[in-house]
Amino acid sequence: GNKSQDSGIAEMEELPVPHNIKISNITCDSFKISWDMDSKSKDRITHYFIDLNKKENKNSNKFKHKDVPTKLVAKAVPLPMTVRGHWFLSPRTEYTVAVQTASKQVDGDYVVSEWSEIIEFCTADYSKVHLTQLLEKAEVIAGRMLKLSVFYRNQHKEYFDYIREHHGNAMQPSVKDNSGSHGSPISGKLEGIFFSCNTEFNTGKPPQDSPYGRYRFEVAAEKLFNPNTNLYFGDFYCMYTAYHYVILVIAPVGSPGDEFCKQRLPQLNIKDNKFLTCDEEDGVMVYHHAQDVILEVIYTDPVDLSLGTVAEITGHQLMSLSTANAKKDPSCKTCNISVGR
């Protein structure tokens, strides 16, 4: 018999191979893709096959099962084509992508072109829209407001000695680590100084324990948070624990930190929000914080030690509460939104 009739493919012209692939409009969980291809046999294309994979992380555990197959079969629509929702694309993650053109046959099988070249791209951070969804989830569990009077920061004695010797007594902003939500636009980018403001329920004062060192810088709340500062919502997460963290950013109006946050984070009304408020009563500034979340406050400018006091705490150093580079629990229903993990 005639070979070509048996295979049914041999006599058909080959399908055009996509080339010059372009990725655009990248968000944390979608992107647009387009490419060029020869016009020859173009009218026979009924589908595109898109192969999307997380870029191999050299450090990833070799024994973990491979990502599920990531081949998307899409109807041949006009390009550029938007890809979203077919995978849980993770934010801020590197991917590789390649495409084939395909022609569906009468029997349901596909004839396919060669694969295109493989290209790489990286998904984006959460947008303000995504962060607003996270903010709304955080508001639900924030709890009632308790009074506070100081912000505090725990460190080791060496840290404070170093600040006095090498930085003229001023604590310097440093780049935020990668703890919290994977899509957070402040991780690895925003520079600031971490403060706490939670109080003990029974005393109204800062707790005597801390995971971050035996020495504590304490400063009156109004020195850092007042009508000349803006307040932003930065993140909401937990680390496989019962309690949740909310990251807030305090930035002096017009400062570099303020400009960074304006572009990327939802702004909060300093007098009226569910997490941290500053209001005037009888000529005195009064401060409140949410009871049911642990607030991590990032202040974006240097802070001089002369604005407050440094003293040793009497409590324990609870390392288990440290959030340095902590990974967010992706399965928690309370603090995850439905976009990319």
mmCIF file of C-alpha atoms in Angstrom:
data_model
loop_
_atom_site.group_PDB
_atom_site.id
_atom_site.type_symbol
_atom_site.label_atom_id
_atom_site.label_comp_id
_atom_site.label_asym_id
_atom_site.label_seq_id
_atom_site.Cartn_x
_atom_site.Cartn_y
_atom_site.Cartn_z
ATOM 1 C CA GLY A 1 0.000 0.000 0.000
ATOM 2 C CA ASN A 2 0.911 3.623 -0.371
ATOM 3 C CA LYS A 3 2.816 4.813 2.730
ATOM 4 C CA SER A 4 1.459 8.359 2.680
ATOM 5 C CA GLN A 5 -2.161 7.234 2.757
ATOM 6 C CA ASP A 6 -1.477 5.044 5.767
ATOM 7 C CA SER A 7 -0.063 7.893 7.797
ATOM 8 C CA GLY A 8 -2.442 10.488 6.418
ATOM 9 C CA ILE A 9 0.142 13.147 7.226
ATOM 10 C CA ALA A 10 3.043 12.719 4.892
ATOM 11 C CA GLU A 11 1.489 14.589 1.952
ATOM 12 C CA MET A 12 0.231 17.524 4.004
ATOM 13 C CA GLU A 13 2.357 20.604 4.099
ATOM 14 C CA GLU A 14 4.084 21.154 7.373
ATOM 15 C CA LEU A 15 2.465 23.639 9.707
ATOM 16 C CA PRO A 16 4.290 26.932 10.267
ATOM 17 C CA VAL A 17 6.521 27.064 13.370
ATOM 18 C CA PRO A 18 5.953 30.083 15.634
ATOM 19 C CA HIS A 19 8.981 32.372 15.929
ATOM 20 C CA ASN A 20 9.837 35.772 17.388
ATOM 21 C CA ILE A 21 7.634 35.162 20.430
ATOM 22 C CA LYS A 22 6.638 38.231 22.413
ATOM 23 C CA ILE A 23 5.223 38.304 25.951
ATOM 24 C CA SER A 24 3.443 41.466 27.080
ATOM 25 C CA ASN A 25 0.891 42.797 29.600
ATOM 26 C CA ILE A 26 2.361 40.630 32.350
ATOM 27 C CA THR A 27 0.462 40.631 35.656
ATOM 28 C CA CYS A 28 0.861 38.403 38.707
ATOM 29 C CA ASP A 29 -1.386 35.742 37.154
ATOM 30 C CA SER A 30 -1.747 36.430 33.409
ATOM 31 C CA PHE A 31 0.152 37.493 30.308
ATOM 32 C CA LYS A 32 -0.349 38.113 26.599
ATOM 33 C CA ILE A 33 1.551 36.106 24.034
ATOM 34 C CA SER A 34 2.050 36.673 20.302
ATOM 35 C CA TRP A 35 4.423 35.429 17.619
ATOM 36 C CA ASP A 36 5.160 35.510 13.900
ATOM 37 C CA MET A 37 4.711 32.615 11.502
ATOM 38 C CA ASP A 38 4.866 31.882 7.783
ATOM 39 C CA SER A 39 1.619 32.445 5.936
ATOM 40 C CA LYS A 40 2.073 29.063 4.183
ATOM 41 C CA SER A 41 -0.551 26.582 5.523
ATOM 42 C CA LYS A 42 -1.636 29.202 8.032
ATOM 43 C CA ASP A 43 -5.306 28.650 7.230
ATOM 44 C CA ARG A 44 -5.024 25.032 8.362
ATOM 45 C CA ILE A 45 -4.143 25.990 11.943
ATOM 46 C CA THR A 46 -7.063 25.276 14.271
ATOM 47 C CA HIS A 47 -5.257 25.287 17.635
ATOM 48 C CA TYR A 48 -2.168 26.446 19.482
ATOM 49 C CA PHE A 49 -0.297 24.291 21.975
ATOM 50 C CA ILE A 50 1.433 26.301 24.666
ATOM 51 C CA ASP A 51 3.951 24.701 26.993
ATOM 52 C CA LEU A 52 4.504 26.702 30.164
ATOM 53 C CA ASN A 53 6.890 25.632 32.916
ATOM 54 C CA LYS A 54 8.310 27.104 36.073
ATOM 55 C CA LYS A 55 11.975 27.777 35.465
ATOM 56 C CA GLU A 56 14.044 25.169 37.275
ATOM 57 C CA ASN A 57 15.306 26.472 40.552
ATOM 58 C CA LYS A 58 18.792 25.045 41.100
ATOM 59 C CA ASN A 59 18.026 24.668 44.817
ATOM 60 C CA SER A 60 14.623 23.061 44.448
ATOM 61 C CA ASN A 61 14.247 19.668 46.017
ATOM 62 C CA LYS A 62 15.021 17.111 43.320
ATOM 63 C CA PHE A 63 12.629 14.573 44.856
ATOM 64 C CA LYS A 64 9.544 16.757 44.680
ATOM 65 C CA HIS A 65 7.132 15.558 42.029
ATOM 66 C CA LYS A 66 7.430 17.557 38.824
ATOM 67 C CA ASP A 67 4.886 20.277 38.209
ATOM 68 C CA VAL A 68 1.753 18.852 36.627
ATOM 69 C CA PRO A 69 1.802 18.867 32.814
ATOM 70 C CA THR A 70 1.429 22.439 31.710
ATOM 71 C CA LYS A 71 0.455 22.113 28.087
ATOM 72 C CA LEU A 72 -2.449 24.344 27.189
ATOM 73 C CA VAL A 73 -4.488 23.565 24.097
ATOM 74 C CA ALA A 74 -6.097 26.779 22.899
ATOM 75 C CA LYS A 75 -8.341 27.496 19.914
ATOM 76 C CA ALA A 76 -6.481 29.487 17.282
ATOM 77 C CA VAL A 77 -7.611 32.986 18.175
ATOM 78 C CA PRO A 78 -6.193 36.210 16.762
ATOM 79 C CA LEU A 79 -2.887 37.165 18.404
ATOM 80 C CA PRO A 80 -1.927 38.452 20.905
ATOM 81 C CA MET A 81 -3.727 35.888 23.020
ATOM 82 C CA THR A 82 -4.274 36.320 26.764
ATOM 83 C CA VAL A 83 -3.279 33.407 28.985
ATOM 84 C CA ARG A 84 -4.877 33.387 32.435
ATOM 85 C CA GLY A 85 -6.703 31.052 34.734
ATOM 86 C CA HIS A 86 -5.555 27.887 32.964
ATOM 87 C CA TRP A 87 -2.771 27.555 35.480
ATOM 88 C CA PHE A 88 -2.325 29.002 38.867
ATOM 89 C CA LEU A 89 0.441 31.286 37.737
ATOM 90 C CA SER A 90 2.392 32.411 40.779
ATOM 91 C CA PRO A 91 3.403 36.037 41.136
ATOM 92 C CA ARG A 92 7.065 37.069 40.881
ATOM 93 C CA THR A 93 8.058 33.698 39.404
ATOM 94 C CA GLU A 94 10.206 32.872 36.371
ATOM 95 C CA TYR A 95 8.615 30.760 33.645
ATOM 96 C CA THR A 96 9.655 29.307 30.305
ATOM 97 C CA VAL A 97 7.221 29.105 27.417
ATOM 98 C CA ALA A 98 7.209 27.485 23.959
ATOM 99 C CA VAL A 99 4.456 27.135 21.331
ATOM 100 C CA GLN A 100 3.352 24.845 18.513
ATOM 101 C CA THR A 101 0.684 25.353 15.887
ATOM 102 C CA ALA A 102 -1.736 22.469 15.434
ATOM 103 C CA SER A 103 -4.421 21.278 13.084
ATOM 104 C CA LYS A 104 -7.229 19.126 14.450
ATOM 105 C CA GLN A 105 -8.065 16.191 12.172
ATOM 106 C CA VAL A 106 -11.441 14.592 11.494
ATOM 107 C CA ASP A 107 -10.577 11.689 13.812
ATOM 108 C CA GLY A 108 -9.820 14.091 16.680
ATOM 109 C CA ASP A 109 -6.033 13.737 16.517
ATOM 110 C CA TYR A 110 -3.788 16.720 15.994
ATOM 111 C CA VAL A 111 -1.111 17.381 13.426
ATOM 112 C CA VAL A 112 1.453 19.687 15.042
ATOM 113 C CA SER A 113 4.329 21.902 13.987
ATOM 114 C CA GLU A 114 7.793 21.801 15.475
ATOM 115 C CA TRP A 115 8.107 23.576 18.842
ATOM 116 C CA SER A 116 9.143 27.194 18.745
ATOM 117 C CA GLU A 117 12.220 28.407 20.590
ATOM 118 C CA ILE A 118 11.822 28.555 24.377
ATOM 119 C CA ILE A 119 11.616 31.994 25.919
ATOM 120 C CA GLU A 120 11.665 33.128 29.536
ATOM 121 C CA PHE A 121 9.691 35.731 31.430
ATOM 122 C CA CYS A 122 8.835 36.608 35.011
ATOM 123 C CA THR A 123 5.347 37.272 36.372
ATOM 124 C CA ALA A 124 4.613 40.523 38.189
ATOM 125 C CA ASP A 125 3.950 41.431 41.819
ATOM 126 C CA TYR A 126 0.461 41.857 43.235
ATOM 127 C CA SER A 127 -1.170 45.011 41.911
ATOM 128 C CA LYS A 128 -3.035 47.498 44.097
ATOM 129 C CA VAL A 129 -6.240 45.667 43.157
ATOM 130 C CA HIS A 130 -4.883 42.399 44.566
ATOM 131 C CA LEU A 131 -3.542 44.114 47.682
ATOM 132 C CA THR A 132 -6.937 45.717 48.245
ATOM 133 C CA GLN A 133 -8.473 42.230 48.231
ATOM 134 C CA LEU A 134 -5.881 41.178 50.811
ATOM 135 C CA LEU A 135 -6.614 44.320 52.839
ATOM 136 C CA GLU A 136 -10.332 43.520 52.907
ATOM 137 C CA LYS A 137 -9.589 40.007 54.195
ATOM 138 C CA ALA A 138 -7.329 41.437 56.907
ATOM 139 C CA GLU A 139 -10.011 43.903 58.002
ATOM 140 C CA VAL A 140 -12.372 41.030 58.730
ATOM 141 C CA ILE A 141 -10.161 39.611 61.487
ATOM 142 C CA ALA A 142 -8.438 42.742 62.830
ATOM 143 C CA GLY A 143 -10.548 42.801 65.999
ATOM 144 C CA ARG A 144 -11.218 45.713 68.306
ATOM 145 C CA MET A 145 -8.760 48.554 68.796
ATOM 146 C CA LEU A 146 -6.510 48.923 71.841
ATOM 147 C CA LYS A 147 -4.559 52.022 72.906
ATOM 148 C CA LEU A 148 -0.836 52.278 72.384
ATOM 149 C CA SER A 149 1.719 54.958 73.188
ATOM 150 C CA VAL A 150 5.034 53.720 71.755
ATOM 151 C CA PHE A 151 6.636 51.993 68.786
ATOM 152 C CA TYR A 152 9.523 49.676 69.634
ATOM 153 C CA ARG A 153 12.267 47.738 67.897
ATOM 154 C CA ASN A 154 14.266 44.896 69.423
ATOM 155 C CA GLN A 155 17.823 44.114 68.384
ATOM 156 C CA HIS A 156 21.073 42.794 69.828
ATOM 157 C CA LYS A 157 23.339 45.126 71.759
ATOM 158 C CA GLU A 158 25.872 44.952 68.897
ATOM 159 C CA TYR A 159 23.324 46.459 66.510
ATOM 160 C CA PHE A 160 22.818 49.561 68.629
ATOM 161 C CA ASP A 161 26.565 49.895 69.258
ATOM 162 C CA TYR A 162 27.143 49.736 65.515
ATOM 163 C CA ILE A 163 24.501 52.421 64.839
ATOM 164 C CA ARG A 164 26.140 54.753 67.346
ATOM 165 C CA GLU A 165 29.655 54.191 65.991
ATOM 166 C CA HIS A 166 29.097 53.993 62.254
ATOM 167 C CA HIS A 167 25.831 55.774 61.482
ATOM 168 C CA GLY A 168 25.985 58.842 63.686
ATOM 169 C CA ASN A 169 23.311 57.452 66.024
ATOM 170 C CA ALA A 170 20.682 57.010 63.280
ATOM 171 C CA MET A 171 19.112 53.620 62.474
ATOM 172 C CA GLN A 172 19.153 53.213 58.688
ATOM 173 C CA PRO A 173 16.430 51.761 56.458
ATOM 174 C CA SER A 174 17.313 48.411 54.895
ATOM 175 C CA VAL A 175 15.663 46.387 52.143
ATOM 176 C CA LYS A 176 12.708 44.321 53.329
ATOM 177 C CA ASP A 177 13.271 40.558 53.252
ATOM 178 C CA ASN A 178 11.095 38.021 51.426
ATOM 179 C CA SER A 179 8.765 37.110 54.294
ATOM 180 C CA GLY A 180 5.030 37.297 53.733
ATOM 181 C CA SER A 181 3.008 36.956 50.538
ATOM 182 C CA HIS A 182 4.954 35.771 47.523
ATOM 183 C CA GLY A 183 3.424 38.518 45.363
ATOM 184 C CA SER A 184 4.165 41.355 47.783
ATOM 185 C CA PRO A 185 5.529 44.391 45.907
ATOM 186 C CA ILE A 186 7.530 45.529 48.945
ATOM 187 C CA SER A 187 9.632 42.348 49.404
ATOM 188 C CA GLY A 188 13.208 42.876 48.284
ATOM 189 C CA LYS A 189 12.363 46.430 47.179
ATOM 190 C CA LEU A 190 11.053 48.729 49.899
ATOM 191 C CA GLU A 191 13.655 50.151 52.282
ATOM 192 C CA GLY A 192 12.597 50.761 55.848
ATOM 193 C CA ILE A 193 13.045 50.056 59.540
ATOM 194 C CA PHE A 194 10.824 47.486 61.244
ATOM 195 C CA PHE A 195 8.917 48.477 64.363
ATOM 196 C CA SER A 196 6.334 46.724 66.510
ATOM 197 C CA CYS A 197 3.456 48.388 68.283
ATOM 198 C CA ASN A 198 1.418 45.561 69.762
ATOM 199 C CA THR A 199 0.654 45.864 73.449
ATOM 200 C CA GLU A 200 -0.126 43.324 76.119
ATOM 201 C CA PHE A 201 -3.818 43.096 76.729
ATOM 202 C CA ASN A 202 -3.595 43.440 80.512
ATOM 203 C CA THR A 203 -0.866 46.111 80.845
ATOM 204 C CA GLY A 204 -1.336 48.219 77.693
ATOM 205 C CA LYS A 205 2.473 48.141 77.380
ATOM 206 C CA PRO A 206 4.783 46.356 74.918
ATOM 207 C CA PRO A 207 5.355 42.681 75.791
ATOM 208 C CA GLN A 208 8.574 41.907 77.655
ATOM 209 C CA ASP A 209 9.465 39.061 75.285
ATOM 210 C CA SER A 210 10.867 39.378 71.775
ATOM 211 C CA PRO A 211 12.366 37.122 69.087
ATOM 212 C CA TYR A 212 14.734 39.815 67.840
ATOM 213 C CA GLY A 213 17.213 40.538 70.623
ATOM 214 C CA ARG A 214 17.459 41.610 74.254
ATOM 215 C CA TYR A 215 17.746 45.344 73.622
ATOM 216 C CA ARG A 216 14.777 47.513 72.789
ATOM 217 C CA PHE A 217 14.533 50.959 71.254
ATOM 218 C CA GLU A 218 11.289 52.564 72.337
ATOM 219 C CA VAL A 219 9.933 55.809 70.861
ATOM 220 C CA ALA A 220 6.780 57.843 71.486
ATOM 221 C CA ALA A 221 4.241 57.011 68.778
ATOM 222 C CA GLU A 222 3.834 60.610 67.608
ATOM 223 C CA LYS A 223 7.542 60.872 66.729
ATOM 224 C CA LEU A 224 6.990 58.405 63.867
ATOM 225 C CA PHE A 225 3.255 58.534 63.140
ATOM 226 C CA ASN A 226 1.429 61.845 62.792
ATOM 227 C CA PRO A 227 -0.437 63.988 60.249
ATOM 228 C CA ASN A 228 2.841 64.536 58.345
ATOM 229 C CA THR A 229 3.096 60.820 57.549
ATOM 230 C CA ASN A 230 1.122 58.618 55.194
ATOM 231 C CA LEU A 231 0.020 55.095 56.106
ATOM 232 C CA TYR A 232 -0.127 52.198 53.651
ATOM 233 C CA PHE A 233 -1.275 48.594 53.781
ATOM 234 C CA GLY A 234 1.614 46.298 52.764
ATOM 235 C CA ASP A 235 0.689 42.664 53.384
ATOM 236 C CA PHE A 236 -1.400 40.105 55.291
ATOM 237 C CA TYR A 237 -0.078 36.620 56.002
ATOM 238 C CA CYS A 238 0.388 33.757 58.446
ATOM 239 C CA MET A 239 3.069 31.119 58.770
ATOM 240 C CA TYR A 240 1.150 27.920 59.491
ATOM 241 C CA THR A 241 0.096 29.444 62.837
ATOM 242 C CA ALA A 242 -3.147 30.551 64.440
ATOM 243 C CA TYR A 243 -2.186 34.208 64.453
ATOM 244 C CA HIS A 244 -1.885 36.544 61.487
ATOM 245 C CA TYR A 245 0.499 39.342 60.605
ATOM 246 C CA VAL A 246 -0.342 42.644 58.930
ATOM 247 C CA ILE A 247 2.462 44.771 57.498
ATOM 248 C CA LEU A 248 1.857 48.525 57.467
ATOM 249 C CA VAL A 249 4.159 51.188 56.043
ATOM 250 C CA ILE A 250 4.530 54.630 57.619
ATOM 251 C CA ALA A 251 6.198 57.098 55.266
ATOM 252 C CA PRO A 252 6.871 60.814 55.844
ATOM 253 C CA VAL A 253 4.835 62.735 53.259
ATOM 254 C CA GLY A 254 6.841 63.286 50.058
ATOM 255 C CA SER A 255 9.749 61.030 51.100
ATOM 256 C CA PRO A 256 11.207 58.434 48.691
ATOM 257 C CA GLY A 257 9.388 55.728 50.661
ATOM 258 C CA ASP A 258 6.126 57.623 50.268
ATOM 259 C CA GLU A 259 6.596 57.898 46.499
ATOM 260 C CA PHE A 260 7.362 54.164 46.269
ATOM 261 C CA CYS A 261 4.229 53.217 48.231
ATOM 262 C CA LYS A 262 1.894 55.643 46.422
ATOM 263 C CA GLN A 263 2.474 53.742 43.196
ATOM 264 C CA ARG A 264 2.068 50.271 44.651
ATOM 265 C CA LEU A 265 0.118 50.060 47.914
ATOM 266 C CA PRO A 266 -3.419 50.897 49.092
ATOM 267 C CA GLN A 267 -3.302 54.036 51.256
ATOM 268 C CA LEU A 268 -5.125 54.056 54.595
ATOM 269 C CA ASN A 269 -6.801 56.980 56.345
ATOM 270 C CA ILE A 270 -4.627 57.558 59.429
ATOM 271 C CA LYS A 271 -7.641 58.512 61.553
ATOM 272 C CA ASP A 272 -9.944 55.779 60.390
ATOM 273 C CA ASN A 273 -8.797 52.279 59.507
ATOM 274 C CA LYS A 274 -8.960 48.839 61.110
ATOM 275 C CA PHE A 275 -5.265 48.485 62.004
ATOM 276 C CA LEU A 276 -3.462 51.552 63.316
ATOM 277 C CA THR A 277 -4.960 54.980 63.946
ATOM 278 C CA CYS A 278 -3.742 58.379 65.018
ATOM 279 C CA ASP A 279 -6.293 60.982 66.070
ATOM 280 C CA GLU A 280 -6.394 64.147 68.099
ATOM 281 C CA GLU A 281 -8.491 64.283 71.262
ATOM 282 C CA ASP A 282 -8.422 67.490 73.343
ATOM 283 C CA GLY A 283 -5.200 68.619 71.688
ATOM 284 C CA VAL A 284 -3.424 65.337 72.408
ATOM 285 C CA MET A 285 -2.553 62.629 69.872
ATOM 286 C CA VAL A 286 -4.209 59.311 70.680
ATOM 287 C CA TYR A 287 -3.133 56.014 69.104
ATOM 288 C CA HIS A 288 -4.893 52.662 68.673
ATOM 289 C CA HIS A 289 -3.889 49.316 67.162
ATOM 290 C CA ALA A 290 -5.863 46.214 66.141
ATOM 291 C CA GLN A 291 -6.007 43.597 68.851
ATOM 292 C CA ASP A 292 -6.284 40.388 66.813
ATOM 293 C CA VAL A 293 -3.410 40.687 64.342
ATOM 294 C CA ILE A 294 0.318 41.159 64.920
ATOM 295 C CA LEU A 295 1.289 44.452 63.301
ATOM 296 C CA GLU A 296 4.677 44.869 61.678
ATOM 297 C CA VAL A 297 5.276 48.531 60.955
ATOM 298 C CA ILE A 298 7.887 49.645 58.448
ATOM 299 C CA TYR A 299 9.098 53.244 58.808
ATOM 300 C CA THR A 300 10.794 54.401 55.617
ATOM 301 C CA ASP A 301 13.226 57.084 56.878
ATOM 302 C CA PRO A 302 16.269 56.905 59.186
ATOM 303 C CA VAL A 303 15.409 57.176 62.905
ATOM 304 C CA ASP A 304 17.788 58.814 65.374
ATOM 305 C CA LEU A 305 18.256 56.922 68.625
ATOM 306 C CA SER A 306 18.011 60.246 70.505
ATOM 307 C CA LEU A 307 14.273 60.296 69.685
ATOM 308 C CA GLY A 308 13.701 57.467 72.179
ATOM 309 C CA THR A 309 15.423 55.170 74.642
ATOM 310 C CA VAL A 310 17.369 51.904 74.406
ATOM 311 C CA ALA A 311 17.098 49.468 77.310
ATOM 312 C CA GLU A 312 17.418 45.742 77.990
ATOM 313 C CA ILE A 313 14.168 43.777 78.193
ATOM 314 C CA THR A 314 13.466 41.459 81.126
ATOM 315 C CA GLY A 315 11.608 38.759 79.178
ATOM 316 C CA HIS A 316 12.678 35.891 76.952
ATOM 317 C CA GLN A 317 13.943 35.821 73.422
ATOM 318 C CA LEU A 318 11.242 33.831 71.632
ATOM 319 C CA MET A 319 12.930 32.723 68.427
ATOM 320 C CA SER A 320 9.836 30.870 67.279
ATOM 321 C CA LEU A 321 8.075 34.180 66.654
ATOM 322 C CA SER A 322 10.713 35.469 64.248
ATOM 323 C CA THR A 323 9.357 36.267 60.786
ATOM 324 C CA ALA A 324 12.682 36.632 58.935
ATOM 325 C CA ASN A 325 12.155 35.339 55.374
ATOM 326 C CA ALA A 326 9.169 33.392 56.658
ATOM 327 C CA LYS A 327 7.075 31.582 54.077
ATOM 328 C CA LYS A 328 3.368 32.320 53.920
ATOM 329 C CA ASP A 329 0.979 29.399 54.342
ATOM 330 C CA PRO A 330 -0.539 29.080 50.835
ATOM 331 C CA SER A 331 -3.455 26.953 52.049
ATOM 332 C CA CYS A 332 -4.822 29.350 54.683
ATOM 333 C CA LYS A 333 -8.332 30.456 53.719
ATOM 334 C CA THR A 334 -8.110 33.569 55.880
ATOM 335 C CA CYS A 335 -5.145 35.322 54.274
ATOM 336 C CA ASN A 336 -4.930 34.135 50.654
ATOM 337 C CA ILE A 337 -6.637 35.648 47.645
ATOM 338 C CA SER A 338 -7.610 33.634 44.605
ATOM 339 C CA VAL A 339 -5.011 35.026 42.189
ATOM 340 C CA GLY A 340 -1.633 33.420 41.673
ATOM 341 C CA ARG A 341 -0.280 31.675 44.703
#
